[in-house]
Coordinates of C-alpha atoms in Angstrom, one line a residue:
M1 CA 0.1 0.0 0.0
S2 CA 1.5 3.3 -1.0
E3 CA 1.9 6.2 1.5
Q4 CA -0.8 8.6 1.7
T5 CA 0.3 11.8 0.1
S6 CA -1.2 15.1 -1.1
D7 CA -3.4 14.3 -4.2
W8 CA -3.4 10.6 -3.3
W9 CA -6.4 10.1 -5.6
R10 CA -4.3 10.9 -8.7
H11 CA -2.6 7.5 -8.5
A12 CA -4.7 5.5 -5.9
V13 CA -5.9 2.0 -6.3
I14 CA -9.4 1.9 -4.8
Y15 CA -11.2 -1.4 -3.9
Q16 CA -15.0 -1.5 -4.3
V17 CA -16.9 -3.3 -1.5
Y18 CA -20.5 -4.3 -2.2
P19 CA -21.5 -4.6 1.5
R20 CA -24.2 -7.2 1.2
S21 CA -21.7 -9.6 -0.5
F22 CA -18.4 -9.0 1.2
A23 CA -18.5 -10.5 4.6
D24 CA -21.5 -11.5 6.9
S25 CA -20.8 -11.1 10.6
N26 CA -24.1 -12.4 12.1
G27 CA -25.1 -15.4 9.9
D28 CA -28.2 -13.8 8.3
G29 CA -26.8 -14.4 4.8
I30 CA -26.4 -10.7 4.1
G31 CA -22.9 -8.8 4.4
D32 CA -22.6 -6.1 6.8
L33 CA -20.4 -3.3 8.2
P34 CA -18.9 -5.3 11.0
G35 CA -18.1 -8.0 8.5
I36 CA -16.2 -5.5 6.3
T37 CA -14.3 -4.2 9.4
A38 CA -13.3 -7.8 10.2
R39 CA -11.9 -8.1 6.7
L40 CA -10.0 -4.9 6.3
D41 CA -6.6 -6.6 6.8
H42 CA -7.3 -8.4 3.5
L43 CA -7.3 -5.1 1.7
V44 CA -4.0 -4.1 3.4
E45 CA -2.4 -7.4 2.4
L46 CA -3.6 -7.0 -1.1
G47 CA -2.1 -3.5 -1.3
V48 CA -4.9 -1.1 -2.2
D49 CA -4.9 2.5 -1.0
A50 CA -8.7 3.0 -0.4
V51 CA -12.0 1.3 -0.2
W52 CA -15.4 2.4 -1.8
L53 CA -18.5 1.3 -0.1
S54 CA -21.7 0.8 -2.1
P55 CA -24.9 2.1 -0.3
F56 CA -25.5 0.9 3.3
Y57 CA -28.2 3.5 4.1
P58 CA -31.7 2.8 5.3
S59 CA -33.6 1.4 2.3
P60 CA -36.5 -0.9 1.3
Q61 CA -33.9 -2.5 -1.0
A62 CA -35.9 -2.2 -4.2
D63 CA -32.6 -1.8 -6.0
A64 CA -30.1 -3.2 -3.4
G65 CA -29.8 0.0 -1.5
Y66 CA -29.5 2.4 -4.3
D67 CA -33.0 3.4 -3.3
V68 CA -32.2 5.6 -0.2
A69 CA -34.9 6.3 2.4
D70 CA -32.5 8.2 4.9
Y71 CA -29.1 9.5 3.7
Q72 CA -27.9 10.0 7.3
G73 CA -28.3 6.6 8.7
V74 CA -27.3 2.9 8.3
D75 CA -29.9 0.2 7.4
P76 CA -30.2 -2.3 10.3
I77 CA -29.3 -5.2 7.9
F78 CA -25.9 -3.6 7.6
G79 CA -25.5 -2.5 11.2
S80 CA -25.6 1.0 12.8
L81 CA -23.9 4.4 12.7
E82 CA -21.8 3.2 15.6
D83 CA -20.7 0.3 13.2
A84 CA -19.9 2.9 10.5
D85 CA -17.8 4.9 12.8
K86 CA -15.9 1.9 13.9
L87 CA -15.2 0.8 10.3
L88 CA -14.0 4.3 9.5
A89 CA -11.8 4.3 12.5
A90 CA -10.3 0.7 11.7
A91 CA -9.6 1.8 8.1
R92 CA -7.8 4.9 9.3
E93 CA -5.7 2.8 11.7
R94 CA -4.6 0.8 8.8
G95 CA -3.9 3.6 6.4
L96 CA -6.9 3.0 4.3
R97 CA -9.2 5.8 3.0
V98 CA -12.8 5.2 2.8
I99 CA -15.2 6.6 0.0
V100 CA -18.9 6.2 0.4
D101 CA -21.7 6.0 -2.3
L102 CA -23.9 9.0 -2.7
V103 CA -27.2 8.6 -4.7
P104 CA -28.4 12.1 -5.7
N105 CA -30.4 11.4 -8.8
H106 CA -33.4 9.8 -6.9
T107 CA -34.5 8.7 -3.4
S108 CA -36.6 5.8 -2.3
D109 CA -40.2 6.1 -2.7
Q110 CA -40.1 5.6 1.1
H111 CA -38.2 8.7 1.8
A112 CA -39.9 11.2 4.0
W113 CA -39.9 13.6 1.3
F114 CA -41.6 11.4 -1.3
R115 CA -44.2 10.0 1.1
A116 CA -45.1 13.7 2.0
A117 CA -45.2 14.5 -1.7
V118 CA -47.7 11.8 -2.4
E119 CA -49.9 12.9 0.5
A120 CA -49.8 16.6 -0.2
G121 CA -51.1 16.4 -3.7
P122 CA -50.7 18.4 -7.0
G123 CA -49.2 21.7 -6.8
S124 CA -47.9 21.3 -3.3
P125 CA -44.3 22.5 -2.2
E126 CA -43.6 18.9 -1.2
R127 CA -44.3 17.6 -4.7
A128 CA -42.1 20.3 -6.3
R129 CA -38.9 18.4 -4.9
Y130 CA -39.6 15.7 -7.5
V131 CA -40.5 15.6 -11.1
F132 CA -44.3 15.4 -11.2
R133 CA -46.5 16.2 -14.3
P134 CA -50.3 16.1 -14.5
D135 CA -50.0 14.0 -17.7
K136 CA -47.2 11.6 -18.8
P137 CA -45.2 14.0 -20.9
N138 CA -43.0 11.8 -23.1
N139 CA -42.0 8.2 -24.1
W140 CA -39.0 8.0 -21.8
Q141 CA -38.1 4.4 -20.7
S142 CA -36.6 3.2 -17.4
V143 CA -33.0 2.0 -17.5
F144 CA -34.5 -1.1 -15.8
G145 CA -37.1 -1.6 -18.5
G146 CA -40.6 -0.3 -18.9
P147 CA -42.0 3.3 -18.9
A148 CA -40.0 5.9 -16.8
W149 CA -43.3 7.4 -15.5
T150 CA -45.5 6.0 -12.8
Q151 CA -49.0 7.4 -11.8
V152 CA -50.0 8.1 -8.2
P153 CA -53.6 7.8 -7.0
D154 CA -54.6 11.5 -7.7
G155 CA -53.7 11.0 -11.4
E156 CA -50.4 12.8 -11.6
W157 CA -47.3 11.1 -13.0
Y158 CA -43.7 11.0 -11.5
L159 CA -40.4 10.4 -13.2
H160 CA -38.2 7.5 -12.3
L161 CA -35.3 6.8 -14.7
F162 CA -34.8 3.6 -12.8
D163 CA -37.2 1.6 -10.7
P164 CA -40.7 3.0 -9.7
G165 CA -39.3 2.7 -6.2
Q166 CA -36.7 5.4 -7.1
P167 CA -38.4 8.6 -7.9
D168 CA -36.1 11.3 -9.6
L169 CA -35.4 14.4 -7.6
N170 CA -36.0 17.9 -9.0
W171 CA -32.5 19.4 -9.0
D172 CA -33.8 22.8 -10.0
H173 CA -35.2 23.0 -6.5
P174 CA -33.2 24.9 -3.9
E175 CA -34.3 22.6 -1.1
V176 CA -32.8 19.7 -2.9
R177 CA -29.5 21.4 -3.4
A178 CA -29.4 22.4 0.2
E179 CA -30.2 19.0 1.5
F180 CA -27.4 17.4 -0.2
I181 CA -24.9 19.9 1.0
D182 CA -26.0 18.9 4.5
I183 CA -25.6 15.2 3.6
L184 CA -22.1 15.9 2.4
R185 CA -21.1 17.6 5.6
F186 CA -22.7 14.9 7.7
W187 CA -20.5 12.1 6.3
L188 CA -17.4 14.4 5.9
D189 CA -17.8 15.3 9.7
R190 CA -17.8 11.6 10.5
G191 CA -14.4 11.2 8.7
V192 CA -15.2 9.7 5.0
D193 CA -12.6 10.6 2.5
G194 CA -15.0 11.2 -0.3
F195 CA -18.0 10.3 -2.3
R196 CA -18.6 8.1 -5.3
V197 CA -21.6 9.9 -7.1
D198 CA -24.2 7.6 -8.5
V199 CA -25.7 8.6 -11.9
A200 CA -23.6 11.8 -11.8
H201 CA -24.8 12.6 -15.3
G202 CA -28.4 12.3 -14.6
L203 CA -29.4 15.0 -12.1
I204 CA -30.5 17.8 -14.6
K205 CA -33.1 16.7 -17.1
Q206 CA -33.8 18.0 -20.6
A207 CA -35.7 21.2 -20.0
D208 CA -38.3 20.3 -22.6
L209 CA -38.8 16.8 -21.5
A210 CA -38.8 15.9 -25.3
D211 CA -39.3 12.3 -26.5
W212 CA -36.2 10.2 -26.8
H213 CA -35.6 8.1 -30.1
Y214 CA -35.6 4.3 -29.3
P215 CA -33.8 2.1 -29.6
V216 CA -30.7 4.1 -28.5
E217 CA -27.9 3.2 -30.8
P218 CA -24.4 2.9 -29.6
L219 CA -21.6 5.1 -31.0
T220 CA -19.4 3.7 -33.7
G221 CA -15.7 3.7 -34.1
P222 CA -12.6 2.1 -32.6
G223 CA -12.9 1.7 -28.9
T224 CA -16.4 3.1 -28.6
E225 CA -18.3 -0.2 -28.9
G226 CA -21.2 -0.4 -26.6
I227 CA -20.9 3.2 -25.1
R228 CA -24.2 5.0 -24.7
P229 CA -24.5 8.5 -26.3
P230 CA -25.3 11.4 -24.0
M231 CA -28.9 11.4 -22.9
W232 CA -29.2 13.1 -19.6
D233 CA -25.8 14.8 -19.7
Q234 CA -27.0 18.3 -19.3
D235 CA -24.5 21.1 -18.7
G236 CA -26.4 22.2 -15.5
V237 CA -24.9 19.3 -13.5
H238 CA -21.5 21.1 -13.6
E239 CA -22.8 24.0 -11.4
I240 CA -23.9 21.4 -8.8
Y241 CA -20.5 19.7 -8.6
R242 CA -18.7 23.1 -8.5
S243 CA -20.7 23.8 -5.3
W244 CA -19.9 20.4 -3.9
R245 CA -16.2 20.8 -4.6
R246 CA -16.2 24.0 -2.5
V247 CA -17.6 21.9 0.4
V248 CA -15.2 19.1 0.1
D249 CA -12.1 21.4 -0.3
A250 CA -13.1 23.1 3.0
Y251 CA -12.2 19.8 4.8
P252 CA -8.6 18.7 5.5
G253 CA -7.1 15.6 4.1
D254 CA -7.7 15.7 0.4
R255 CA -11.4 14.5 0.3
V256 CA -12.5 13.5 -3.2
L257 CA -15.5 13.4 -5.5
V258 CA -15.9 10.5 -7.9
A259 CA -18.4 10.7 -10.9
E260 CA -20.2 7.6 -12.2
A261 CA -21.0 9.3 -15.4
W262 CA -22.0 7.2 -18.5
V263 CA -20.9 9.9 -20.8
S264 CA -19.0 10.0 -24.1
P265 CA -17.0 11.0 -25.9
A266 CA -14.0 11.3 -23.6
E267 CA -13.8 15.0 -24.0
R268 CA -17.4 15.3 -22.7
L269 CA -16.5 13.1 -19.7
A270 CA -13.4 15.2 -18.9
A271 CA -15.7 18.1 -18.3
Y272 CA -16.7 16.4 -15.0
V273 CA -13.0 16.5 -13.8
R274 CA -12.1 20.1 -14.5
P275 CA -10.1 21.6 -11.6
D276 CA -13.1 23.0 -9.7
E277 CA -15.4 19.9 -10.1
M278 CA -15.0 16.2 -9.5
H279 CA -11.6 14.6 -8.9
Q280 CA -12.2 11.4 -10.8
A281 CA -14.7 10.0 -13.3
F282 CA -15.1 6.4 -14.1
N283 CA -13.8 5.5 -17.5
F284 CA -16.6 3.2 -18.8
E285 CA -15.4 3.6 -22.4
Y286 CA -12.3 1.7 -21.3
L287 CA -14.3 -0.9 -19.5
E288 CA -16.5 -1.5 -22.6
A289 CA -13.6 -1.5 -25.1
F290 CA -13.2 -4.7 -27.2
W291 CA -10.2 -7.0 -26.4
T292 CA -8.2 -6.0 -29.5
E293 CA -5.0 -4.1 -29.8
S294 CA -6.5 -1.3 -31.8
A295 CA -9.6 -0.9 -29.5
Q296 CA -7.3 -0.7 -26.4
R297 CA -4.8 1.6 -28.0
A298 CA -7.5 4.0 -29.1
V299 CA -9.4 4.2 -25.8
I300 CA -6.2 4.7 -23.7
T301 CA -4.9 7.3 -26.1
R302 CA -8.3 9.1 -26.2
S303 CA -8.8 8.9 -22.4
L304 CA -5.3 10.2 -21.5
A305 CA -5.4 13.1 -23.9
A306 CA -8.9 14.2 -22.8
D307 CA -8.1 14.2 -19.0
A308 CA -4.6 15.8 -19.5
A309 CA -6.4 18.8 -21.2
V310 CA -8.2 19.5 -18.0
G311 CA -5.3 18.5 -15.7
A312 CA -7.1 15.4 -14.3
P313 CA -5.8 11.8 -13.9
T314 CA -7.4 9.1 -15.9
T315 CA -9.4 6.5 -13.9
W316 CA -9.3 2.9 -15.1
V317 CA -11.8 0.2 -14.2
L318 CA -12.6 -3.3 -15.5
S319 CA -15.5 -4.6 -13.3
N320 CA -18.0 -3.3 -10.8
H321 CA -21.4 -4.2 -9.3
D322 CA -23.3 -3.2 -12.5
V323 CA -21.5 -5.1 -15.2
I324 CA -20.5 -8.7 -16.0
R325 CA -17.3 -9.6 -14.2
H326 CA -14.4 -9.3 -16.7
A327 CA -13.2 -12.8 -16.1
S328 CA -16.2 -14.0 -17.9
R329 CA -17.0 -10.9 -20.1
L330 CA -13.6 -11.3 -21.8
G331 CA -14.5 -15.0 -22.3
L332 CA -17.1 -14.0 -24.8
P333 CA -16.3 -14.0 -28.5
V334 CA -14.4 -10.8 -29.3
G335 CA -16.7 -8.3 -30.6
T336 CA -19.7 -9.3 -28.5
R337 CA -21.5 -6.3 -27.1
R338 CA -21.7 -6.6 -23.3
P339 CA -24.9 -8.3 -22.4
R340 CA -26.9 -7.1 -19.4
G341 CA -26.7 -10.3 -17.4
I342 CA -26.1 -14.0 -18.5
G343 CA -28.6 -16.8 -17.7
A344 CA -28.1 -20.6 -17.8
D345 CA -29.8 -20.7 -21.3
D346 CA -27.8 -18.0 -22.7
P347 CA -24.5 -18.5 -24.7
Q348 CA -21.9 -19.2 -22.0
P349 CA -18.4 -17.4 -21.7
D350 CA -15.4 -19.6 -21.9
N351 CA -14.1 -18.9 -18.4
V352 CA -10.6 -20.4 -19.1
V353 CA -10.0 -18.0 -22.0
G354 CA -11.8 -15.3 -19.9
L355 CA -9.6 -15.6 -16.8
R356 CA -6.4 -15.7 -19.1
R357 CA -7.6 -12.4 -20.7
A358 CA -8.7 -10.9 -17.4
R359 CA -5.2 -11.5 -15.9
A360 CA -3.7 -9.9 -18.9
A361 CA -6.1 -7.0 -18.9
T362 CA -5.5 -6.3 -15.2
L363 CA -1.7 -6.2 -15.7
L364 CA -2.2 -3.9 -18.6
M365 CA -4.6 -1.7 -16.5
L366 CA -2.3 -1.5 -13.5
A367 CA 0.6 -0.3 -15.6
L368 CA -1.2 2.8 -16.8
P369 CA -0.7 6.2 -15.2
G370 CA -3.6 7.4 -13.2
S371 CA -5.9 5.7 -10.6
A372 CA -7.4 2.2 -10.8
Y373 CA -10.5 0.7 -9.3
L374 CA -10.8 -3.1 -8.3
Y375 CA -14.2 -4.8 -7.8
Q376 CA -14.3 -7.2 -4.8
G377 CA -13.4 -10.7 -5.8
E378 CA -11.6 -10.0 -9.0
E379 CA -8.4 -10.6 -7.2
L380 CA -9.6 -14.2 -6.8
G381 CA -10.4 -14.4 -10.5
L382 CA -14.0 -14.9 -9.8
P383 CA -16.2 -15.4 -12.9
E384 CA -19.8 -14.2 -13.3
H385 CA -22.3 -16.7 -11.8
T386 CA -24.2 -17.4 -15.0
T387 CA -26.4 -20.2 -13.7
I388 CA -28.4 -18.5 -10.9
P389 CA -31.9 -19.9 -10.8
D390 CA -34.3 -17.4 -12.1
E391 CA -36.6 -17.7 -9.2
V392 CA -34.0 -16.3 -6.8
R393 CA -32.9 -13.4 -8.9
Q394 CA -33.5 -10.0 -7.2
D395 CA -32.3 -7.4 -9.7
P396 CA -35.3 -5.1 -10.7
T397 CA -34.0 -5.3 -14.3
Y398 CA -34.9 -8.8 -14.5
V399 CA -38.5 -8.3 -13.3
R400 CA -39.1 -5.2 -15.4
T401 CA -38.0 -6.7 -18.5
D402 CA -40.0 -10.0 -17.9
G403 CA -36.8 -11.8 -17.8
E404 CA -35.4 -10.7 -21.1
E405 CA -32.5 -9.2 -19.3
K406 CA -31.0 -11.3 -16.6
G407 CA -29.7 -8.3 -14.7
R408 CA -26.7 -7.9 -12.4
D409 CA -27.1 -10.6 -9.7
G410 CA -24.4 -12.7 -11.4
C411 CA -21.6 -10.2 -10.5
R412 CA -23.0 -9.7 -6.8
V413 CA -22.8 -13.1 -5.5
P414 CA -21.1 -13.2 -2.0
I415 CA -17.4 -13.8 -2.3
P416 CA -15.5 -16.9 -1.0
W417 CA -12.9 -16.6 1.7
E418 CA -12.5 -20.3 2.9
A419 CA -13.0 -23.3 0.7
D420 CA -14.2 -25.7 3.5
A421 CA -16.3 -23.1 5.5
P422 CA -20.1 -22.7 5.4
S423 CA -20.9 -20.1 2.6
Y424 CA -17.2 -20.4 1.7
G425 CA -16.4 -18.3 4.7
F426 CA -18.6 -15.4 3.8
G427 CA -20.5 -15.8 7.1
P428 CA -20.7 -18.2 10.0
T429 CA -23.6 -20.1 8.5
A430 CA -24.4 -21.5 5.1
A431 CA -26.8 -18.7 4.5
S432 CA -26.2 -16.5 1.4
W433 CA -28.6 -14.0 -0.1
L434 CA -27.7 -15.2 -3.4
P435 CA -26.5 -18.8 -4.2
Q436 CA -22.7 -19.3 -4.6
P437 CA -21.5 -21.7 -7.3
E438 CA -19.4 -24.7 -6.4
V439 CA -16.4 -23.4 -8.3
W440 CA -16.1 -20.8 -5.4
A441 CA -14.3 -23.5 -3.4
E442 CA -11.4 -23.7 -5.6
L443 CA -11.2 -20.0 -6.0
A444 CA -11.4 -19.1 -2.3
L445 CA -8.8 -17.0 -0.8
D446 CA -7.2 -19.6 1.4
R447 CA -6.7 -21.8 -1.6
Q448 CA -4.8 -19.0 -3.4
R449 CA -2.9 -17.2 -0.7
G450 CA 0.8 -18.0 -1.0
V451 CA 0.3 -20.1 -4.1
P452 CA 2.8 -18.9 -6.9
G453 CA 0.9 -18.0 -10.1
S454 CA -2.5 -17.7 -8.4
T455 CA -4.6 -14.8 -9.4
Y456 CA -4.5 -13.5 -5.9
E457 CA -0.8 -13.5 -5.8
L458 CA -0.7 -11.9 -9.3
Y459 CA -2.6 -9.0 -8.0
R460 CA -0.5 -8.6 -4.9
A461 CA 2.7 -8.5 -6.9
A462 CA 1.3 -6.1 -9.5
L463 CA -0.1 -3.7 -6.8
R464 CA 3.2 -3.9 -4.9
L465 CA 5.3 -3.1 -8.0
R466 CA 2.9 -0.4 -9.1
A467 CA 3.4 1.3 -5.8
E468 CA 7.2 0.9 -5.7
R469 CA 7.7 2.1 -9.2
G470 CA 5.2 5.0 -9.0
L471 CA 3.3 3.8 -12.1
G472 CA 0.2 5.8 -11.1
L473 CA 2.1 9.0 -11.4
G474 CA 4.1 8.1 -14.4
T475 CA 3.8 8.9 -18.2
L476 CA 2.9 6.5 -21.0
T477 CA 5.0 6.4 -24.1
W478 CA 3.9 4.1 -26.9
A479 CA 6.5 1.7 -28.3
E480 CA 6.7 0.1 -31.7
A481 CA 5.2 -3.5 -31.7
P482 CA 4.0 -6.1 -34.3
D483 CA 0.5 -6.3 -35.3
D484 CA -1.9 -7.4 -32.5
V485 CA 0.6 -6.4 -29.9
L486 CA 0.4 -3.4 -27.7
A487 CA 3.5 -2.1 -26.1
F488 CA 4.4 1.1 -24.1
R489 CA 6.7 2.3 -21.5
N490 CA 5.9 3.9 -18.1
G491 CA 9.1 5.1 -16.7
D492 CA 11.5 2.4 -16.9
L493 CA 8.9 -0.3 -17.0
F494 CA 8.2 -1.8 -20.4
V495 CA 4.7 -3.3 -20.9
L496 CA 3.7 -5.7 -23.7
T497 CA 0.2 -7.3 -24.2
N498 CA -0.2 -9.8 -27.1
F499 CA -3.6 -10.0 -28.4
G500 CA -2.6 -12.2 -31.5
A501 CA -2.1 -15.8 -32.0
T502 CA 1.7 -15.4 -32.9
P503 CA 4.0 -15.3 -29.9
A504 CA 5.6 -12.0 -29.4
D505 CA 9.4 -11.3 -28.6
L506 CA 10.4 -8.9 -25.9
P507 CA 13.0 -6.3 -27.1
A508 CA 16.5 -7.4 -26.6
G509 CA 18.0 -6.8 -23.2
L510 CA 14.8 -6.7 -21.2
T511 CA 14.1 -9.1 -18.3
P512 CA 10.6 -10.1 -17.3
L513 CA 9.5 -8.7 -13.9
L514 CA 5.8 -10.0 -13.9
T515 CA 3.9 -12.0 -16.3
S516 CA 0.1 -12.8 -16.5
A517 CA 0.8 -16.2 -17.9
P518 CA 3.9 -18.3 -18.4
L519 CA 6.2 -17.2 -21.5
D520 CA 6.7 -20.0 -24.0
G521 CA 9.8 -22.1 -24.2
D522 CA 11.7 -19.5 -26.2
G523 CA 10.8 -16.8 -23.8
R524 CA 8.2 -15.2 -26.1
V525 CA 4.8 -13.8 -25.0
P526 CA 1.9 -16.0 -25.8
Q527 CA -1.6 -14.9 -26.9
D528 CA -3.7 -13.1 -24.2
A529 CA -0.8 -12.4 -21.9
T530 CA 0.8 -9.2 -20.5
V531 CA 4.5 -8.9 -19.4
W532 CA 6.0 -6.2 -17.3
A533 CA 9.8 -6.1 -18.1
V534 CA 12.8 -4.0 -17.3

């Protein structure tokens, strides 16, 4: 773990914890804050700099906690505010920073504001905090499927770009803006190091609420496969984040704001990380780029250039709680657009190929200058759970699309710590809110710790070398390479990824430092492998 320095976020490796699936302390089958606290030493051993916690606030759990009923509390299924304070203190003792999720686009329909809005009726001040209209004004569709408008008993309609249990706030309303300033200060006062801002691009809606044209077509061109075009990305969001930045900057210790913004092109995303706005923005164009030399080179070049133009670091990510784990996603045929979930009857990824590519992709990513995010369990090489029985799926996407989209449950399955323990060590009992596949046993942490060549030890070695060599603060320089081979230097480290079937030679005089897969008998780099060399 690197020493905490000023502007730590420019080069940090940040580990996402999905609380309900990380560690269960009380045996109810759902992970919790005490469970996270008990497992913080794992993050220290792994070598990350910070942890990002997905929502743990009071919530009816219509969308696994992203429907917040109270932004200044902790849901009893996860613990208490005292447990949150203990977690923050324990992380601080270990030199780990903590970022928490903030969900400002919408509340839960059980939030006191929304319950008051429904009760108060049309034209009331309470209703003005949300987006209500007397008639359904457009054809907008929910991200989770179905219409984005739901009618209340008095006949008016409210907007929810996600689940009906997640009504969108009206960010033109001064009370909404003031409330979230208070929420920021509440958690900053408790010692959090920053906020990952959910749906950061969505707060301000099109002023005319005009129809959208469906289906929304992805952009075309190298490296842009699967990226959504701007839909809600309205310029008014930037004023909001400038006001938040002033709040955050008033606290000591380099507190940060991180945008979850599905925005393209890269230049548009870079607007979120100008010097007086967010510190980081997730690079989803990188996450969704095809596994080819041309696509990877294009997205890396474009991302670095766009962020450099505003003086911001680039943030790299391969997996999170909303997408298919990259150990499986990369096992789909190259050129496959990322599906929104995989079920037992769908074409299955090749998890052997997927893990090989995932290890190569991780070494490539961790050698890039900037900050990187890891998703819990990827250090174990966990694949997507693609055979979850439909009757136990919980993602609202599955329900609202009548099963057409399997949703995100497959990447959210509780992770394995001990091969021979109940629930593979997730908790003290066999209970698990989503079923764990049998393969979890062989991938459990205790089966990989100390085993040369294991995915866990590969991550540990890469994170140690990344910190020692200052790769996050380095500069990328492309190197000449054969077709289907990507090569660059970051400082004195030479990085080569071979996407092609022909083994690739390392330049003369270089010695391999770390490899994602064994070199062939002649010391050449095989297909779907990355090498760090000096």
